XYZ file of C-alpha atoms in Angstrom:
667
model
C 107.685 75.977 87.544
C 111.299 75.087 88.292
C 114.175 76.376 86.143
C 114.171 73.049 84.307
C 110.554 73.448 83.351
C 109.295 70.746 85.709
C 106.371 71.602 87.963
C 107.176 72.169 91.625
C 104.845 70.078 93.834
C 102.821 71.887 96.476
C 104.338 71.855 99.932
C 101.695 69.618 101.533
C 102.442 66.643 99.240
C 105.702 65.258 100.696
C 107.546 62.088 99.958
C 107.774 59.444 102.677
C 111.533 59.699 102.900
C 111.295 63.454 103.645
C 109.062 63.235 106.711
C 111.832 64.228 109.064
C 113.496 66.726 106.731
C 112.950 70.471 107.046
C 110.450 72.145 104.755
C 111.920 74.081 101.844
C 110.955 74.912 98.264
C 113.091 75.486 95.201
C 113.123 79.022 93.819
C 110.368 79.141 91.214
C 111.977 81.104 88.376
C 108.899 80.674 86.273
C 106.551 82.421 88.669
C 106.178 86.137 89.410
C 108.596 87.809 91.772
C 107.135 89.119 95.005
C 104.526 91.877 94.609
C 105.475 95.508 94.989
C 104.430 97.620 97.895
C 100.782 98.600 98.262
C 99.641 101.512 96.197
C 99.319 104.933 97.837
C 96.128 106.822 97.380
C 95.850 109.487 94.736
C 98.197 108.007 92.171
C 97.215 106.923 88.687
C 97.305 103.198 87.985
C 98.728 101.881 84.741
C 98.424 98.320 83.488
C 101.305 96.433 81.993
C 101.324 92.798 80.917
C 104.345 90.596 80.550
C 104.864 87.116 79.226
C 107.551 84.488 79.547
C 108.810 81.980 77.058
C 109.289 79.520 79.916
C 105.718 79.747 81.198
C 102.559 78.604 79.472
C 100.404 81.320 81.053
C 100.538 85.117 81.173
C 100.288 87.413 84.134
C 98.534 90.772 84.192
C 99.899 93.283 86.668
C 98.979 96.810 87.728
C 101.794 99.192 88.606
C 101.837 102.636 90.037
C 104.870 104.744 90.859
C 105.505 105.570 94.489
C 107.752 108.373 95.559
C 110.005 107.191 98.397
C 111.689 109.351 101.017
C 114.751 109.856 98.879
C 112.750 110.461 95.772
C 113.063 106.904 94.522
C 110.236 105.306 92.677
C 108.421 102.276 94.126
C 105.493 100.417 92.693
C 102.395 98.536 93.725
C 100.846 95.648 91.926
C 97.689 93.641 91.994
C 96.108 91.279 89.604
C 95.817 87.596 88.829
C 97.527 84.886 86.815
C 96.376 81.718 85.135
C 97.507 79.769 88.258
C 96.458 80.319 91.819
C 98.564 83.077 93.364
C 98.977 82.266 97.075
C 98.609 85.117 99.552
C 99.078 83.345 102.889
C 101.940 84.738 104.937
C 102.207 81.786 107.298
C 103.872 79.328 104.900
C 107.486 79.107 103.803
C 106.435 79.788 100.206
C 104.393 82.866 101.064
C 105.166 86.232 99.542
C 105.850 89.406 101.484
C 103.793 92.483 100.793
C 106.584 94.841 101.874
C 109.220 93.609 99.443
C 111.090 95.940 97.074
C 110.443 95.927 93.283
C 112.868 94.427 90.823
C 114.806 97.347 89.335
C 117.282 96.955 86.497
C 120.666 98.548 87.015
C 120.283 100.266 83.631
C 117.194 102.150 84.779
C 117.968 103.010 88.384
C 119.332 106.447 87.609
C 116.251 107.439 85.624
C 113.709 106.324 88.241
C 113.534 109.668 90.031
C 109.999 110.968 89.601
C 106.467 109.930 88.599
C 107.086 111.363 85.185
C 109.730 108.757 84.497
C 107.703 105.826 85.853
C 107.646 104.276 82.405
C 111.365 103.610 82.743
C 110.877 101.474 85.890
C 111.035 97.758 85.117
C 107.763 96.221 86.328
C 107.669 92.873 88.077
C 107.092 90.123 85.538
C 108.173 86.632 84.590
C 111.922 86.125 84.517
C 112.719 84.410 81.243
C 115.403 81.702 81.050
C 117.009 83.679 78.231
C 117.946 86.388 80.688
C 115.633 89.004 79.133
C 112.619 90.795 80.581
C 109.787 91.446 78.148
C 107.645 94.535 78.628
C 104.587 95.686 76.716
C 105.795 97.791 73.846
C 109.478 97.528 74.672
C 112.205 94.933 75.111
C 115.390 95.431 77.106
C 118.309 93.051 77.263
C 119.987 92.347 80.594
C 123.608 93.054 80.997
C 125.820 90.234 82.303
C 125.538 91.669 85.836
C 121.769 91.158 85.834
C 121.874 87.383 85.332
C 120.060 85.698 88.221
C 122.601 84.554 90.751
C 124.958 87.513 90.390
C 124.955 90.944 91.907
C 123.753 91.724 95.424
C 120.277 90.156 95.154
C 118.700 88.041 97.866
C 117.035 85.079 96.175
C 113.946 83.272 97.313
C 110.842 84.938 98.706
C 111.194 88.696 98.515
C 112.528 91.363 96.153
C 115.782 91.123 94.264
C 117.773 94.335 94.515
C 120.345 94.857 91.798
C 122.995 97.094 90.718
C 125.377 99.793 91.469
C 123.490 102.274 93.559
C 121.728 104.685 91.246
C 121.033 108.125 92.621
C 117.280 107.647 92.656
C 117.095 104.303 94.424
C 117.267 103.854 98.168
C 120.387 101.873 99.105
C 119.949 98.377 100.491
C 120.163 98.001 104.248
C 123.473 96.694 105.593
C 123.399 93.037 106.575
C 124.707 91.569 109.799
C 126.637 88.325 109.844
C 125.049 85.243 111.393
C 127.308 83.514 113.888
C 127.063 79.752 113.854
C 128.389 77.968 116.914
C 130.090 81.106 118.163
C 132.099 81.849 114.998
C 131.331 83.689 111.754
C 131.428 81.337 108.819
C 133.120 82.624 105.732
C 130.536 81.457 103.211
C 128.188 84.076 101.683
C 125.211 82.079 103.003
C 126.274 82.871 106.565
C 126.202 86.644 106.013
C 122.480 87.023 106.673
C 120.440 90.042 107.604
C 116.802 90.220 108.584
C 115.409 88.044 105.775
C 113.732 85.127 107.572
C 113.552 83.034 104.394
C 117.286 83.359 103.818
C 117.983 82.383 107.421
C 115.718 79.367 106.991
C 117.459 78.414 103.744
C 120.856 78.326 105.434
C 119.269 76.350 108.267
C 118.105 73.802 105.695
C 121.660 73.495 104.396
C 122.934 72.845 107.928
C 120.215 70.220 108.408
C 121.169 68.380 105.215
C 124.756 68.203 106.479
C 123.590 66.683 109.762
C 124.470 69.797 111.783
C 121.207 69.765 113.719
C 122.372 72.131 116.445
C 123.389 74.769 113.892
C 120.116 74.253 112.011
C 118.129 74.661 115.216
C 119.775 78.004 116.002
C 119.014 79.269 112.518
C 115.384 78.141 112.689
C 115.101 79.893 116.049
C 116.279 83.091 114.416
C 113.862 82.683 111.532
C 111.016 82.221 114.031
C 112.076 85.358 115.880
C 111.919 87.260 112.592
C 108.599 85.718 111.539
C 106.764 84.193 114.529
C 103.599 83.370 112.592
C 105.286 81.146 109.998
C 104.173 77.544 110.489
C 106.923 76.097 108.266
C 109.662 77.462 110.514
C 108.084 75.653 113.467
C 107.912 72.441 111.448
C 111.551 72.794 110.424
C 112.489 73.357 114.051
C 110.702 70.098 114.909
C 112.857 68.283 112.333
C 116.066 69.640 113.897
C 114.886 68.714 117.399
C 114.112 65.198 116.185
C 117.634 64.926 114.816
C 118.931 65.886 118.270
C 116.770 63.221 119.948
C 114.513 65.802 121.639
C 111.308 64.132 120.547
C 109.019 65.667 123.181
C 109.984 69.193 122.110
C 109.610 68.217 118.449
C 106.015 67.150 119.087
C 105.262 70.501 120.713
C 106.729 72.368 117.726
C 104.579 70.401 115.282
C 101.523 71.167 117.394
C 102.432 74.853 117.366
C 102.825 74.752 113.571
C 99.331 73.284 113.272
C 97.950 75.923 115.608
C 99.299 78.540 113.217
C 98.119 76.649 110.141
C 95.632 73.811 110.859
C 95.734 72.647 107.219
C 99.512 72.339 107.026
C 99.842 68.797 105.641
C 103.595 68.486 106.176
C 103.252 69.268 109.890
C 100.436 66.726 110.207
C 102.609 64.095 108.556
C 105.662 64.881 110.663
C 103.624 64.861 113.865
C 102.090 61.494 112.930
C 105.567 60.036 112.429
C 106.721 61.320 115.834
C 103.634 59.965 117.568
C 104.201 56.530 116.039
C 107.710 56.562 117.499
C 106.177 57.419 120.877
C 103.698 54.562 120.592
C 100.773 57.014 120.502
C 98.933 55.154 117.742
C 95.485 56.710 118.244
C 96.808 60.273 118.117
C 99.069 59.387 115.190
C 96.135 58.075 113.155
C 94.275 61.388 113.516
C 97.148 63.303 111.927
C 98.058 60.674 109.356
C 94.489 60.570 108.044
C 93.643 64.227 108.594
C 92.081 64.573 105.125
C 90.113 61.339 105.373
C 92.755 59.172 103.748
C 96.352 58.412 104.754
C 98.876 60.865 103.357
C 101.596 58.193 103.421
C 100.757 54.473 102.949
C 104.152 53.411 104.357
C 103.568 55.318 107.578
C 100.086 53.793 107.804
C 101.580 50.288 107.546
C 104.053 51.156 110.287
C 101.253 52.491 112.473
C 99.157 49.353 112.013
C 102.112 47.075 112.862
C 102.901 49.050 116.030
C 99.247 49.050 117.019
C 98.968 45.260 116.578
C 102.027 44.466 118.703
C 101.103 46.965 121.415
C 97.647 45.420 121.663
C 99.133 41.928 122.016
C 101.582 43.239 124.598
C 98.744 44.684 126.692
C 96.860 41.374 126.469
C 99.911 39.378 127.584
C 100.514 41.769 130.467
C 96.887 41.476 131.565
C 97.129 37.680 131.952
C 100.647 37.734 133.396
C 102.374 36.134 130.400
C 105.556 38.161 130.806
C 107.631 36.241 128.262
C 105.046 36.974 125.576
C 104.904 40.598 126.732
C 108.678 40.887 126.239
C 108.417 39.497 122.718
C 105.625 41.884 121.754
C 107.479 44.869 123.207
C 110.524 44.079 121.074
C 108.322 43.583 117.995
C 106.585 46.945 118.529
C 109.937 48.709 118.913
C 111.274 47.123 115.717
C 108.065 48.088 113.883
C 108.640 51.778 114.597
C 107.800 52.662 118.233
C 111.488 53.066 119.090
C 111.016 56.073 121.384
C 108.062 54.906 123.467
C 108.549 55.344 127.244
C 105.622 52.992 127.902
C 107.128 50.126 125.907
C 110.481 50.680 127.596
C 108.869 50.539 131.044
C 106.803 47.491 130.072
C 110.065 45.718 129.282
C 111.395 46.686 132.721
C 108.247 45.387 134.406
C 108.331 42.082 132.490
C 111.977 41.467 133.435
C 111.178 42.279 137.057
C 108.277 39.825 137.110
C 110.581 37.179 135.618
C 112.970 37.806 138.562
C 115.681 39.229 136.303
C 116.367 42.232 138.473
C 119.800 43.095 137.053
C 118.428 43.156 133.512
C 115.435 45.208 134.684
C 117.730 47.801 136.267
C 119.772 48.000 133.071
C 116.681 48.477 130.891
C 115.346 51.113 133.273
C 118.405 53.240 132.496
C 117.940 52.652 128.758
C 114.199 53.407 128.659
C 113.411 56.470 126.477
C 112.753 59.653 128.412
C 110.470 62.197 126.757
C 110.827 65.546 128.493
C 108.719 67.516 128.502
C 106.022 64.890 128.048
C 103.554 66.282 125.463
C 100.312 67.433 127.091
C 98.345 65.959 124.177
C 99.730 62.500 125.053
C 99.350 62.663 128.833
C 95.785 61.354 128.849
C 96.368 58.459 126.460
C 96.348 55.036 128.089
C 98.564 51.988 128.039
C 97.242 48.683 129.354
C 94.399 50.448 131.131
C 96.301 53.266 132.841
C 97.509 56.725 131.866
C 100.799 56.527 129.971
C 102.670 58.923 132.242
C 101.311 57.202 135.359
C 102.507 53.825 134.075
C 106.123 55.023 134.142
C 105.920 55.781 137.889
C 103.897 52.604 138.434
C 106.817 50.476 137.198
C 109.397 52.572 139.046
C 107.549 51.939 142.320
C 107.773 48.195 141.748
C 111.485 48.157 140.979
C 112.295 50.439 143.918
C 110.439 48.093 146.241
C 112.275 45.071 144.829
C 115.574 46.802 145.545
C 114.562 47.576 149.121
C 114.241 51.329 148.573
C 110.796 51.433 150.138
C 110.614 55.203 150.672
C 111.342 55.819 146.979
C 108.750 53.206 146.078
C 106.095 55.010 148.124
C 106.877 58.345 146.416
C 106.716 56.791 142.937
C 103.395 55.108 143.737
C 101.993 58.415 145.003
C 102.987 60.142 141.743
C 101.294 57.410 139.720
C 98.165 57.747 141.855
C 98.025 61.524 141.327
C 98.471 61.165 137.563
C 95.765 58.502 137.283
C 93.465 58.507 140.341
C 90.848 56.415 138.472
C 93.079 53.373 137.856
C 92.343 50.461 140.180
C 95.725 48.889 139.398
C 97.563 52.038 140.437
C 95.471 52.354 143.604
C 96.200 48.734 144.573
C 99.942 49.172 144.081
C 99.929 52.388 146.130
C 98.191 50.573 148.982
C 100.546 47.561 148.774
C 103.720 49.641 148.719
C 102.549 51.688 151.707
C 101.738 48.592 153.801
C 104.987 46.789 152.898
C 107.071 49.854 153.744
C 105.383 50.144 157.141
C 105.951 46.440 157.903
C 109.612 46.701 157.016
C 110.153 49.767 159.235
C 108.399 48.051 162.142
C 110.440 44.873 161.658
C 113.726 46.816 161.565
C 112.871 48.631 164.793
C 112.031 45.349 166.539
C 115.224 43.703 165.265
C 117.335 46.550 166.641
C 115.615 46.036 169.996
C 116.615 42.325 169.811
C 112.958 41.286 169.725
C 113.655 38.821 166.956
C 110.448 36.795 167.142
C 108.277 39.904 166.850
C 110.520 41.242 164.097
C 110.082 38.037 162.110
C 106.305 38.444 162.416
C 106.507 42.026 161.125
C 108.515 40.912 158.093
C 106.012 38.117 157.539
C 103.229 40.730 157.435
C 105.087 42.560 154.666
C 105.563 39.301 152.749
C 101.820 38.736 152.881
C 101.378 41.814 150.657
C 104.514 41.254 148.558
C 105.365 37.519 148.533
C 108.280 37.974 146.084
C 110.252 40.544 148.068
C 113.809 39.254 148.531
C 114.665 41.987 151.058
C 111.962 40.896 153.489
C 112.942 37.215 153.172
C 116.573 38.089 153.891
C 115.599 40.178 156.938
C 113.468 37.375 158.317
C 116.345 34.913 157.729
C 118.496 37.138 159.963
C 115.865 36.825 162.701
C 115.883 33.017 162.428
C 119.695 33.014 162.580
C 119.671 35.048 165.775
C 117.103 32.660 167.243
C 119.285 29.651 166.336
C 116.736 28.353 163.855
C 119.305 27.534 161.139
C 117.031 25.444 158.946
C 114.395 28.178 158.681
C 117.100 30.728 158.048
C 118.435 28.653 155.126
C 114.905 28.284 153.771
C 114.271 32.044 153.728
C 117.702 32.646 152.177
C 116.782 30.233 149.391
C 113.581 32.209 148.726
C 115.508 35.483 148.588
C 118.117 34.073 146.207
C 115.422 32.678 143.929
C 114.055 36.188 143.406
C 117.497 37.893 143.366
C 120.249 35.376 142.480
C 123.098 37.864 142.951
C 121.924 39.180 146.317
C 124.990 38.645 148.560
C 123.393 39.083 152.002
C 121.224 35.953 151.894
C 124.159 34.028 150.413
C 126.331 35.071 153.355
C 123.630 34.163 155.877
C 123.051 30.812 154.246
C 126.792 30.045 154.336
C 126.899 30.971 158.024
C 123.832 28.826 158.754
C 125.385 25.871 156.910
C 128.557 26.324 158.952
C 126.534 26.303 162.154
C 124.952 23.025 161.050
C 128.424 21.709 159.999
C 127.351 21.315 156.408
C 130.865 22.167 155.285
C 130.547 21.302 151.606
C 127.523 23.604 151.254
C 129.280 26.302 153.295
C 132.422 26.126 151.128
C 130.268 26.351 147.989
C 128.491 29.481 149.297
C 131.722 31.123 150.415
C 133.362 30.428 147.063
C 130.398 32.067 145.318
C 130.770 35.031 147.655
C 134.483 35.298 146.838
C 133.573 35.797 143.184
C 131.145 38.584 144.058
C 133.368 40.079 146.807
C 136.961 39.241 145.811
C 138.511 41.779 148.209
C 136.470 40.956 151.298
C 138.912 39.551 153.887
C 136.178 38.269 156.193
C 134.703 36.183 153.399
C 138.177 34.884 152.508
C 138.867 33.889 156.112
C 135.457 32.217 156.460
C 136.152 30.279 153.274
C 139.517 29.145 154.627
C 138.055 27.848 157.880
C 135.234 26.087 156.017
C 137.760 24.415 153.705
C 139.854 23.253 156.658
C 136.767 21.921 158.403
C 135.704 20.106 155.255
C 139.085 18.384 154.951
C 138.981 17.339 158.584
C 135.455 15.995 158.164
C 136.730 13.818 155.328
C 139.565 12.457 157.426
C 142.293 14.289 155.508
C 145.408 15.307 157.407
C 145.712 19.057 157.887
C 149.160 20.348 158.886
C 150.272 23.910 159.593
C 147.434 25.482 157.681
C 147.179 29.174 158.408
C 144.933 31.740 156.818
C 146.597 34.278 154.590
C 149.527 32.106 153.533
C 151.850 33.158 150.730
C 153.349 31.363 147.761
C 156.400 29.556 149.090
C 159.586 29.838 147.062
C 161.666 26.653 146.651
C 165.481 26.880 146.533
C 166.701 23.259 146.718
C 165.779 19.770 145.543
C 165.371 18.592 149.162
C 162.869 21.364 149.874
C 161.038 20.505 146.665
C 160.794 16.782 147.563
C 159.498 17.605 151.046
C 156.797 19.832 149.555
C 155.739 17.123 147.124
C 155.166 14.670 149.987
C 152.792 16.990 151.877
C 149.209 15.718 152.165
C 146.611 17.452 150.074
C 147.063 19.459 146.896
C 150.232 21.337 145.924
C 150.570 23.717 142.974
C 154.099 24.458 141.669
C 154.705 27.417 139.387
C 157.933 27.066 137.318
C 159.116 30.419 136.007
C 162.036 32.752 135.298
C 162.411 36.338 136.417
C 163.153 37.568 132.889
C 160.154 36.026 131.109
C 157.264 38.426 130.362
C 154.518 35.786 130.588
C 155.828 34.633 133.958
C 155.691 38.197 135.242
C 152.049 38.446 134.177
C 151.050 35.108 135.693
C 152.802 35.477 139.079
C 150.323 38.010 140.577
C 147.432 35.765 139.562
C 149.045 32.771 141.298
C 149.398 34.955 144.416
C 145.668 35.740 144.276
C 144.835 32.032 143.929
C 146.878 31.350 147.038
C 144.646 33.762 148.973
C 141.421 32.448 147.484
C 142.298 28.773 148.008
C 144.128 28.800 151.344
C 143.889 25.019 151.832
C 146.180 24.414 148.822
C 149.993 24.623 148.966
C 151.361 27.060 146.372
C 155.063 26.942 145.520
C 157.229 28.661 142.930
C 160.535 27.570 141.391
C 162.867 29.879 139.451
C 164.607 27.436 137.085
C 167.427 29.918 136.453
C 168.297 29.780 140.165
C 167.496 26.060 140.608
C 168.425 24.431 137.313
C 168.640 20.999 138.961
C 164.919 21.092 139.817
C 164.032 22.229 136.319
C 166.105 19.438 134.797
C 164.680 16.813 137.172
C 161.118 17.910 136.336
C 161.985 18.203 132.627
C 160.769 21.820 132.382
C 161.713 23.274 128.987
C 159.138 26.066 128.610
C 158.027 28.667 131.142
C 155.631 29.376 132.630
C 154.701 25.803 133.491
C 152.366 24.774 136.324
C 152.266 21.282 137.874
C 149.641 20.073 140.348
C 150.387 17.290 142.839
C 147.910 15.526 145.097
C 149.211 13.523 148.045
C 152.658 13.254 146.387
C 151.377 12.229 142.930
C 151.391 14.502 139.901
C 147.864 14.856 138.535
C 148.145 17.798 136.130
C 150.763 19.649 134.062
C 149.918 22.852 132.155
C 152.384 24.631 129.848
C 151.795 28.382 129.436
C 148.362 28.221 131.078
C 145.706 30.910 130.726
C 144.265 32.339 133.930
C 140.907 30.695 133.301
C 142.404 27.222 132.726
C 144.675 27.502 135.760
C 141.877 28.538 138.108
C 139.574 25.827 136.810
C 142.247 23.193 137.457
C 142.999 24.502 140.957
C 139.304 24.575 141.849
C 138.791 21.078 140.420
C 141.559 19.435 142.432
C 140.840 21.391 145.610
C 137.411 19.769 146.009
């Protein structure tokens, strides 16, 4: 019974919301204090009964005096109560057989010999009134004996009181517990060798969200009492709070090894396995007694199981969009720490040719280390869960052109699941593609381009979506002067990897060779966005732009690569610039204006990126006549002229608007 009179539920019946909380029990003030030490042989046993006004039942105890080393009296008890007295020493609510008896401070000095054993207070029910009732006698507690005062350690074990009577052995000195390298000042931190007290403080740290501190305290409690299953379960809760799910699973399994009927550990382990997507294993622990211990967890399990099944079906038929949807649904349903679902998402994105997204999700996929041995043989979509992780890694490494890494990942998957046909096929494919690529590279270096193209084609026969092999073969066609075939292979590579710059560069060069200047300019402009600081790309873009203008019959005068923004100082210079053929961009500014200072470097960069356009700047403080003639009242202002005619005026432009306008009128 609790101090309020309400019954304390047994430890195995937990609420759903407490699955991931550490195990702890309130101090049961209505139940007997821990039993006294075992009775030595040869001593007479006396029987004393006690009753409590706060308990509906009575307890019968047997006590015998024990003479300690210092002459103090100790007792032994045995007997039964109206309730079931638990004797297991592996639970957090177990009692210790070596605990000290409860001794009142008023009787300590008289407890010196067997003859005075009648003066020793036997262990009985502690009444809420603060009095202890004995057969044939009643003694009132002094204020110092109220529970919660004095030097007693509360919980599971004896409560030592008082001021050190001559006949009672003194309590052992306690050592402070250091939390996080420092000694906390609270009394709860000054712990000795009482494992239950250490665990209690650990529970307090857990409730505050200090999982690291709680873990250290649970470790100490386990060191003091290695066979206690509850300490292992509490340690699993702290590890879960720290995101170390694999270790938490192992701790729950250890708790169940110590106590196979520990319901709380079964429930916690089931919850962890659901998060890992291990639905079959989770069901065994959730329904360990034949019926689910938590209906809410059962609903979560069933939802995860349904979506994982649909995901496997979609993967089997190659419906990768549906597989993505089911993966997300399973994660939302509760399998938020499943490595297999994370890798399935990576694989689906890869098959949908979204390589950048696949790489990003690969970094975000949950990593469970160490992977629980009990989960290693479970299967996902027909292959061992742990093997599936390396199976997907092999595919993404091959897509990125890291063929050696792909071979190693495929070999790991094959060792983990040698029976899987899908794993065996991938291992064979990766090995053959890697060999073809090495052979093609060697032939290309030897300038045997036709043979090299055949080697790359052999690799593409096994992996027809490999952008690296298409790009390599495009280089062979370029060297052979087969521009059209080179462009075709570049298009294939870019379809599978849209942001792959090498095929874009080769396609631009092939278009230039075929004098398709508009297509070449478009490719080079796309490259400039991906490689803004590449001077070779900038120069190639410039020459393509000049060639495009010439092909259209536009006059090209004094166009040099790497030109700078020209500063205008007079109205005559300004008029001459306005009459130049092509597009001219004039930036009106002042040296003192903050916005002008921010925009000027961007205009300089546009001049480099669009070398076929004339860029000019006018400081209206130095050339007020130009500012007045152009009616400039606000700076910065940008005006765009084409063949001597003003086509655009932008007041205080943003960088995005300015670049869009420049790009629009440059074409």
